[in-house]
């Protein structure tokens, strides 16, 4: 197996880690299962060896991830700005996990850029920011950054230190970023790691239950409403999308994370190869795309919605009214489909 954790880079990293009086683990804004999984997986692994380590995230994860071990210790820039600011200012070493560019951390960006700490990027997104990173560990073929944290621990030859806490977090990242081992980035390696974590005693069934069997009735009603009343199918473009206004979200008392899986459900419709979801967020319209096969959902976001991401899962934004965001999508769609005609067959 080729590894991004080469001996020379690892020697340098171990040197930086051993000198550091304060290590801070950061990840992107709007945390997901992988950003939580890699942050907390690394946190528990380092803590077990006595490293002075703290996790600091831009904002809070959705509640379906709050059960994750260590979640309660995360310092949030959003709710404890002074504490987070001090942490980042005084850090000697900052791990930048699951993001390729500091702009993905929202308001944390300026603090990260200003910090004199060494920055260690470990990530699986395209086009990592080489200049920002002191050491860069990038593998865009990895299913998740959590998978890379396992690789990192293996490169240190300390898999023996993986315990229920770190293992559960890493497994959560694998599951959530692969759509439960379904997406194309799921490799033999991903399954090997999952198998090894099972051998180490991780209760994988419990992780699945915590992630997927904790829906509120309100969420299920919102999903039903969205599919029944708001689903738009464009059969000639093998595309479908849903958009929800803030008012509609309020009607179902939607909380953070509730709308997350909706776009995947849209993609699950037979014959649909591109799925979109639009919602009203603070100041902007937040857009998500999912695609099948080789259809570049990330290009769609990069070209038209100030975003990016992975081939099959991307996100972006639109400044203006939600109706206009949807209209823009419908307008650019025919060209996008034409340009990628073979991929839509
Ligand atoms: P989601 O639809 O779950 O918000 O995002 C899916 C994926 O798209 C994320 O894993 C991330 O890689 C990417 N993504 C989401 N929002 C943005 C954005 O604003 N900018 C960029 N560059 N990527 C994004
Ligand atoms: Mn990820």
CSV table of C-alpha atoms and ligand atoms in Angstrom, one decimal:
chain,number,residue,atom,x,y,z
A,1,UNK,CA,0.0,0.0,0.0
A,2,UNK,CA,1.4,3.4,-0.9
A,3,UNK,CA,0.9,5.9,1.9
A,4,UNK,CA,0.8,9.7,2.1
A,5,UNK,CA,2.3,9.4,5.6
A,6,UNK,CA,5.9,9.1,4.3
A,7,UNK,CA,8.7,8.5,6.7
A,8,UNK,CA,10.3,11.9,6.2
A,9,UNK,CA,7.0,13.8,6.8
A,10,UNK,CA,6.1,11.7,9.8
A,11,UNK,CA,9.5,12.3,11.4
A,12,UNK,CA,9.0,16.0,11.0
A,13,UNK,CA,5.4,15.8,12.4
A,14,UNK,CA,6.5,13.7,15.4
A,15,UNK,CA,9.1,16.3,16.1
A,16,UNK,CA,6.6,19.1,16.0
A,17,UNK,CA,4.1,17.2,18.1
A,18,UNK,CA,6.7,16.4,20.8
A,19,UNK,CA,7.7,20.0,21.1
A,20,UNK,CA,4.2,21.4,21.2
A,21,UNK,CA,2.8,22.8,24.4
A,22,UNK,CA,-0.6,23.2,22.9
A,23,UNK,CA,-2.1,21.2,20.0
A,24,UNK,CA,-5.5,22.2,18.6
A,25,UNK,CA,-7.6,20.1,16.2
A,26,UNK,CA,-9.8,22.0,13.8
A,27,UNK,CA,-12.2,21.1,11.1
A,28,UNK,CA,-14.6,22.7,8.6
A,29,UNK,CA,-17.8,24.7,9.5
A,30,UNK,CA,-21.1,22.9,9.7
A,31,UNK,CA,-19.5,19.7,11.0
A,32,UNK,CA,-20.6,16.3,9.6
A,33,UNK,CA,-19.9,12.8,10.7
A,34,UNK,CA,-16.5,12.7,9.2
A,35,UNK,CA,-15.3,16.0,10.5
A,36,UNK,CA,-16.5,15.0,14.0
A,37,UNK,CA,-15.1,11.5,13.5
A,38,UNK,CA,-11.6,12.5,12.5
A,39,UNK,CA,-11.3,15.3,15.0
A,40,UNK,CA,-12.5,13.2,17.9
A,41,UNK,CA,-10.7,10.1,16.7
A,42,UNK,CA,-7.4,12.0,16.7
A,43,UNK,CA,-8.3,13.8,19.9
A,44,UNK,CA,-8.7,10.5,21.9
A,45,UNK,CA,-5.6,9.0,20.3
A,46,UNK,CA,-3.4,12.0,21.3
A,47,UNK,CA,-5.0,12.4,24.7
A,48,UNK,CA,-4.3,8.8,25.6
A,49,UNK,CA,-0.6,9.5,25.1
A,50,UNK,CA,-0.7,12.6,27.2
A,51,UNK,CA,-0.5,15.2,24.5
A,52,UNK,CA,-1.9,18.7,25.4
A,53,UNK,CA,-4.7,18.6,22.9
A,54,UNK,CA,-8.1,20.4,22.4
A,55,UNK,CA,-10.7,20.2,19.6
A,56,UNK,CA,-11.9,23.6,18.4
A,57,UNK,CA,-14.6,23.8,15.7
A,58,UNK,CA,-16.2,26.8,14.0
A,59,UNK,CA,-19.7,25.8,15.0
A,60,UNK,CA,-21.8,23.0,16.6
A,61,UNK,CA,-22.5,19.7,15.0
A,62,UNK,CA,-26.1,18.6,14.4
A,63,UNK,CA,-27.7,16.9,17.3
A,64,UNK,CA,-27.6,13.4,15.8
A,65,UNK,CA,-23.8,13.5,16.3
A,66,UNK,CA,-23.8,14.8,19.9
A,67,UNK,CA,-23.6,11.2,21.3
A,68,UNK,CA,-20.0,10.9,19.9
A,69,UNK,CA,-17.5,10.4,22.7
A,70,UNK,CA,-15.7,13.7,23.5
A,71,UNK,CA,-18.2,15.8,21.7
A,72,UNK,CA,-18.9,17.7,24.9
A,73,UNK,CA,-15.3,18.8,25.1
A,74,UNK,CA,-15.2,20.6,21.7
A,75,UNK,CA,-14.6,24.4,22.0
A,76,UNK,CA,-16.9,26.2,19.6
A,77,UNK,CA,-15.8,29.5,18.0
A,78,UNK,CA,-19.5,30.3,17.6
A,79,UNK,CA,-20.5,30.0,21.3
A,80,UNK,CA,-17.1,30.7,23.0
A,81,UNK,CA,-15.3,33.1,20.7
A,82,UNK,CA,-12.8,34.4,23.3
A,83,UNK,CA,-11.8,30.9,24.4
A,84,UNK,CA,-11.4,29.7,20.9
A,85,UNK,CA,-9.5,32.7,19.8
A,86,UNK,CA,-7.0,32.3,22.7
A,87,UNK,CA,-6.6,28.6,21.9
A,88,UNK,CA,-5.8,29.3,18.3
A,89,UNK,CA,-3.5,32.2,19.1
A,90,UNK,CA,-1.5,30.2,21.7
A,91,UNK,CA,-1.4,26.9,19.8
A,92,UNK,CA,2.0,25.5,18.7
A,93,UNK,CA,0.5,23.0,16.3
A,94,UNK,CA,-2.9,23.0,14.6
A,95,UNK,CA,-4.3,20.0,12.8
A,96,UNK,CA,-6.6,21.0,9.9
A,97,UNK,CA,-8.8,18.1,9.3
A,98,UNK,CA,-11.3,17.4,6.5
A,99,UNK,CA,-10.8,20.7,4.8
A,100,UNK,CA,-8.6,21.7,1.9
A,101,UNK,CA,-8.6,25.5,2.4
A,102,UNK,CA,-9.0,27.7,5.5
A,103,UNK,CA,-12.0,29.4,3.9
A,104,UNK,CA,-14.0,26.3,4.7
A,105,UNK,CA,-13.9,27.2,8.4
A,106,UNK,CA,-15.9,30.4,8.0
A,107,UNK,CA,-15.1,32.9,10.7
A,108,UNK,CA,-12.2,30.8,11.9
A,109,UNK,CA,-10.2,31.5,8.8
A,110,UNK,CA,-8.6,34.7,9.9
A,111,UNK,CA,-7.6,33.2,13.2
A,112,UNK,CA,-6.0,30.2,11.5
A,113,UNK,CA,-4.2,32.4,9.0
A,114,UNK,CA,-2.9,34.7,11.7
A,115,UNK,CA,-1.8,31.9,14.0
A,116,UNK,CA,2.0,31.2,14.1
A,117,UNK,CA,1.4,27.5,14.8
A,118,UNK,CA,2.5,24.8,12.4
A,119,UNK,CA,-0.5,23.7,10.3
A,120,UNK,CA,-1.0,20.1,9.5
A,121,UNK,CA,-3.6,19.4,6.9
A,122,UNK,CA,-4.9,15.9,6.7
A,123,UNK,CA,-7.7,15.8,4.1
A,124,UNK,CA,-9.4,14.1,1.2
A,125,UNK,CA,-10.7,17.0,-0.8
A,126,UNK,CA,-9.3,18.2,-4.1
A,127,UNK,CA,-6.8,21.1,-4.5
A,128,UNK,CA,-5.4,21.5,-1.0
A,129,UNK,CA,-3.9,24.8,0.0
A,130,UNK,CA,-0.2,24.0,-0.2
A,131,UNK,CA,0.9,27.4,1.0
A,132,UNK,CA,-1.2,27.3,4.1
A,133,UNK,CA,0.0,23.9,5.2
A,134,UNK,CA,3.3,23.4,7.1
A,135,UNK,CA,2.9,19.7,6.4
A,136,UNK,CA,0.3,18.4,3.9
A,137,UNK,CA,-1.2,14.9,4.0
A,138,UNK,CA,-3.7,14.8,1.1
A,139,UNK,CA,-5.3,11.7,-0.4
A,140,UNK,CA,-8.3,12.4,-2.6
A,141,UNK,CA,-9.0,8.7,-3.1
A,142,UNK,CA,-9.6,8.2,0.7
A,143,UNK,CA,-13.2,7.6,1.6
A,144,UNK,CA,-13.0,10.0,4.5
A,145,UNK,CA,-10.6,11.9,6.6
A,146,UNK,CA,-11.4,9.5,9.4
A,147,UNK,CA,-9.9,6.8,7.2
A,148,UNK,CA,-6.7,8.9,7.0
A,149,UNK,CA,-6.6,9.2,10.8
A,150,UNK,CA,-6.5,5.4,11.0
A,151,UNK,CA,-3.7,5.4,8.3
A,152,UNK,CA,-1.9,8.1,10.4
A,153,UNK,CA,-2.1,5.9,13.5
A,154,UNK,CA,-0.9,2.9,11.5
A,155,UNK,CA,2.0,4.9,10.2
A,156,UNK,CA,3.0,5.6,13.8
A,157,UNK,CA,2.7,1.9,14.5
A,158,UNK,CA,0.3,2.6,17.3
A,159,UNK,CA,-2.9,0.8,16.2
A,160,UNK,CA,-2.7,-0.9,19.6
A,161,UNK,CA,-3.8,2.5,21.2
A,162,UNK,CA,-7.1,2.5,19.3
A,163,UNK,CA,-9.8,2.1,22.0
A,164,UNK,CA,-13.6,2.2,22.1
A,165,UNK,CA,-13.6,6.0,22.1
A,166,UNK,CA,-11.2,6.7,19.2
A,167,UNK,CA,-12.4,3.6,17.2
A,168,UNK,CA,-16.0,4.6,17.5
A,169,UNK,CA,-15.3,8.1,16.2
A,170,UNK,CA,-13.2,6.8,13.3
A,171,UNK,CA,-15.9,4.2,12.4
A,172,UNK,CA,-18.6,7.0,12.5
A,173,UNK,CA,-16.6,9.0,9.9
A,174,UNK,CA,-16.2,6.0,7.7
A,175,UNK,CA,-20.0,5.3,7.8
A,176,UNK,CA,-21.2,8.8,7.3
A,177,UNK,CA,-18.8,9.9,4.5
A,178,UNK,CA,-19.4,6.6,2.5
A,179,UNK,CA,-23.2,6.6,2.9
A,180,UNK,CA,-22.9,3.4,4.9
A,181,UNK,CA,-20.2,1.9,2.7
A,182,UNK,CA,-22.2,2.6,-0.5
A,183,UNK,CA,-20.4,5.5,-2.3
A,184,UNK,CA,-17.7,4.8,-4.9
A,185,UNK,CA,-14.9,6.1,-2.6
A,186,UNK,CA,-15.6,3.0,-0.4
A,187,UNK,CA,-12.5,0.7,-1.0
A,188,UNK,CA,-11.2,-2.6,0.2
A,189,UNK,CA,-9.1,-0.5,2.6
A,190,UNK,CA,-12.3,1.1,4.0
A,191,UNK,CA,-13.8,-2.3,4.7
A,192,UNK,CA,-10.4,-3.6,6.1
A,193,UNK,CA,-10.4,-0.7,8.6
A,194,UNK,CA,-14.0,-1.3,9.5
A,195,UNK,CA,-13.1,-5.0,10.1
A,196,UNK,CA,-10.1,-4.1,12.2
A,197,UNK,CA,-12.2,-1.8,14.3
A,198,UNK,CA,-14.7,-4.6,14.9
A,199,UNK,CA,-11.9,-6.8,15.9
A,200,UNK,CA,-10.9,-4.1,18.4
A,201,UNK,CA,-14.3,-4.3,20.0
A,202,UNK,CA,-16.1,-1.3,18.4
A,203,UNK,CA,-19.9,-1.8,18.7
A,204,UNK,CA,-20.7,-0.9,15.1
A,205,UNK,CA,-24.4,-1.7,15.4
A,206,UNK,CA,-24.5,0.9,18.2
A,207,UNK,CA,-23.0,3.5,15.9
A,208,UNK,CA,-25.6,2.8,13.2
A,209,UNK,CA,-28.4,3.0,15.8
A,210,UNK,CA,-27.1,6.3,17.2
A,211,UNK,CA,-26.8,7.7,13.7
A,212,UNK,CA,-29.9,6.5,11.9
A,213,UNK,CA,-32.5,5.4,14.4
A,214,UNK,CA,-32.8,8.7,16.3
A,215,UNK,CA,-35.2,10.6,14.0
A,216,UNK,CA,-37.6,13.0,15.6
A,217,UNK,CA,-41.2,12.7,14.5
A,218,UNK,CA,-41.0,16.3,13.3
A,219,UNK,CA,-38.1,15.4,11.0
A,220,UNK,CA,-40.0,12.5,9.5
A,221,UNK,CA,-43.0,14.8,8.9
A,222,UNK,CA,-40.7,17.4,7.2
A,223,UNK,CA,-39.2,14.7,5.0
A,224,UNK,CA,-42.6,13.4,4.0
A,225,UNK,CA,-43.8,16.9,3.2
A,226,UNK,CA,-40.7,17.7,1.2
A,227,UNK,CA,-41.1,14.5,-0.9
A,228,UNK,CA,-44.8,14.9,-1.3
A,229,UNK,CA,-45.1,18.6,-1.9
A,230,UNK,CA,-41.7,20.0,-2.9
A,231,UNK,CA,-40.0,17.5,-5.1
A,232,UNK,CA,-39.4,18.6,-8.7
A,233,UNK,CA,-38.5,16.0,-11.2
A,234,UNK,CA,-37.0,17.0,-14.6
A,235,UNK,CA,-37.0,13.6,-16.4
A,236,UNK,CA,-35.4,14.9,-19.6
A,237,UNK,CA,-32.3,15.9,-17.5
A,238,UNK,CA,-32.5,12.9,-15.2
A,239,UNK,CA,-32.4,15.5,-12.4
A,240,UNK,CA,-34.6,16.1,-9.4
A,241,UNK,CA,-34.5,18.7,-6.6
A,242,UNK,CA,-36.2,20.0,-3.5
A,243,UNK,CA,-36.2,23.5,-2.0
A,244,UNK,CA,-37.4,24.5,1.4
A,245,UNK,CA,-38.0,27.9,2.8
A,246,UNK,CA,-37.2,29.0,6.3
A,247,UNK,CA,-41.0,29.2,6.9
A,248,UNK,CA,-41.5,25.6,5.9
A,249,UNK,CA,-38.6,24.6,8.1
A,250,UNK,CA,-40.2,26.4,11.0
A,251,UNK,CA,-43.5,24.7,10.4
A,252,UNK,CA,-41.8,21.4,11.2
A,253,UNK,CA,-39.5,22.8,13.8
A,254,UNK,CA,-36.5,21.6,11.8
A,255,UNK,CA,-33.3,21.5,13.7
A,256,UNK,CA,-29.7,21.5,12.4
A,257,UNK,CA,-29.0,18.3,10.6
A,258,UNK,CA,-32.6,17.3,9.9
A,259,UNK,CA,-32.5,18.2,6.2
A,260,UNK,CA,-29.1,16.5,5.7
A,261,UNK,CA,-30.2,13.2,4.2
A,262,UNK,CA,-32.9,14.7,2.0
A,263,UNK,CA,-30.7,15.2,-1.1
A,264,UNK,CA,-29.6,11.5,-1.0
A,265,UNK,CA,-33.2,10.4,-0.9
A,266,UNK,CA,-33.8,12.5,-4.0
A,267,UNK,CA,-30.9,10.8,-5.7
A,268,UNK,CA,-32.3,7.4,-4.8
A,269,UNK,CA,-35.2,7.8,-7.2
A,270,UNK,CA,-34.9,5.4,-10.1
A,271,UNK,CA,-33.4,7.0,-13.2
A,272,UNK,CA,-32.3,10.2,-11.4
A,273,UNK,CA,-28.5,10.9,-11.8
A,274,UNK,CA,-28.3,14.4,-10.3
A,275,UNK,CA,-30.1,15.6,-7.2
A,276,UNK,CA,-30.2,19.0,-5.6
A,277,UNK,CA,-31.4,20.6,-2.4
A,278,UNK,CA,-31.8,24.3,-1.6
A,279,UNK,CA,-32.5,25.9,1.8
A,280,UNK,CA,-32.5,29.3,3.3
A,281,UNK,CA,-29.5,29.6,5.7
A,282,UNK,CA,-28.2,32.8,7.5
A,283,UNK,CA,-27.8,35.4,4.8
A,284,UNK,CA,-27.3,32.9,2.0
A,285,UNK,CA,-29.0,30.1,0.2
A,286,UNK,CA,-27.2,26.8,1.0
A,287,UNK,CA,-27.1,24.4,-1.9
A,288,UNK,CA,-26.2,20.7,-2.0
A,289,UNK,CA,-25.8,18.4,-5.0
A,290,UNK,CA,-25.4,14.7,-5.2
A,291,UNK,CA,-24.6,12.7,-8.4
A,292,UNK,CA,-24.3,9.2,-9.7
A,293,UNK,CA,-21.3,7.8,-11.6
A,294,UNK,CA,-18.8,10.3,-13.0
A,295,UNK,CA,-21.2,13.3,-13.1
A,296,UNK,CA,-19.1,16.1,-11.6
A,297,UNK,CA,-21.3,17.6,-8.9
A,298,UNK,CA,-18.3,19.5,-7.7
A,299,UNK,CA,-17.8,21.3,-11.0
A,300,UNK,CA,-21.4,22.4,-11.0
A,301,UNK,CA,-20.9,24.1,-7.6
A,302,UNK,CA,-17.5,25.4,-8.5
A,303,UNK,CA,-18.7,27.0,-11.8
A,304,UNK,CA,-22.1,28.4,-10.6
A,305,UNK,CA,-22.5,28.4,-6.8
A,306,UNK,CA,-19.2,29.5,-5.2
A,307,UNK,CA,-18.5,26.0,-3.8
A,308,UNK,CA,-17.0,22.7,-4.6
A,309,UNK,CA,-16.5,19.3,-2.9
A,310,UNK,CA,-16.3,15.8,-4.2
A,311,UNK,CA,-17.3,14.4,-7.5
A,312,UNK,CA,-20.5,12.9,-6.2
A,313,UNK,CA,-21.2,15.2,-3.2
A,314,UNK,CA,-20.8,19.0,-3.4
A,315,UNK,CA,-22.1,22.1,-1.8
A,316,UNK,CA,-22.2,25.8,-2.5
A,317,UNK,CA,-24.1,29.0,-2.0
A,318,UNK,CA,-26.2,31.7,-3.7
A,319,UNK,CA,-26.7,35.2,-2.4
A,320,UNK,CA,-30.3,36.3,-3.0
A,321,UNK,CA,-33.8,34.7,-3.0
A,322,UNK,CA,-34.2,31.0,-2.9
A,323,UNK,CA,-36.5,31.1,-5.9
A,324,UNK,CA,-33.7,32.8,-7.8
A,325,UNK,CA,-31.2,30.2,-6.7
A,326,UNK,CA,-33.5,27.5,-8.0
A,327,UNK,CA,-34.1,29.4,-11.2
A,328,UNK,CA,-30.4,29.8,-11.8
A,329,UNK,CA,-30.0,26.1,-11.4
A,330,UNK,CA,-32.8,25.3,-13.8
A,331,UNK,CA,-31.3,27.7,-16.3
A,332,UNK,CA,-27.8,26.4,-16.3
A,333,UNK,CA,-28.8,22.7,-16.1
A,334,UNK,CA,-29.4,22.0,-19.8
A,335,UNK,CA,-25.9,23.2,-20.6
A,336,UNK,CA,-24.4,21.2,-17.8
A,337,UNK,CA,-26.2,18.0,-18.9
A,338,UNK,CA,-25.2,18.7,-22.6
A,339,UNK,CA,-21.5,19.1,-21.6
A,340,UNK,CA,-21.6,15.8,-19.6
A,341,UNK,CA,-24.0,14.0,-22.0
A,342,UNK,CA,-22.3,10.6,-21.9
A,343,UNK,CA,-22.3,10.6,-18.1
A,344,UNK,CA,-26.0,11.2,-18.0
A,345,UNK,CA,-26.8,8.1,-20.3
B,1,LIG,P1,-23.2,19.2,1.9
B,1,LIG,O1,-24.1,19.1,0.8
B,1,LIG,O2,-23.3,18.0,2.8
B,1,LIG,O3,-23.3,20.4,2.7
B,1,LIG,O4,-21.7,19.1,1.3
B,1,LIG,C1,-21.3,18.1,0.6
B,1,LIG,C2,-19.8,18.2,0.3
B,1,LIG,O5,-19.6,19.4,-0.5
B,1,LIG,C3,-19.0,18.5,1.6
B,1,LIG,O6,-18.4,17.3,2.1
B,1,LIG,C4,-17.9,19.4,1.1
B,1,LIG,O7,-16.8,18.7,0.6
B,1,LIG,C5,-18.5,20.2,0.0
B,1,LIG,N1,-19.0,21.5,0.3
B,1,LIG,C6,-20.1,21.9,0.9
B,1,LIG,N2,-20.3,23.2,1.0
B,1,LIG,C7,-19.2,23.7,0.4
B,1,LIG,C8,-18.7,25.1,0.1
B,1,LIG,O8,-19.4,26.0,0.4
B,1,LIG,N3,-17.5,25.2,-0.6
B,1,LIG,C9,-16.8,24.1,-1.0
B,1,LIG,N4,-15.7,24.3,-1.6
B,1,LIG,N5,-17.2,22.8,-0.7
B,1,LIG,C10,-18.4,22.6,-0.1
B,2,LIG,MN1,-14.9,14.1,4.8
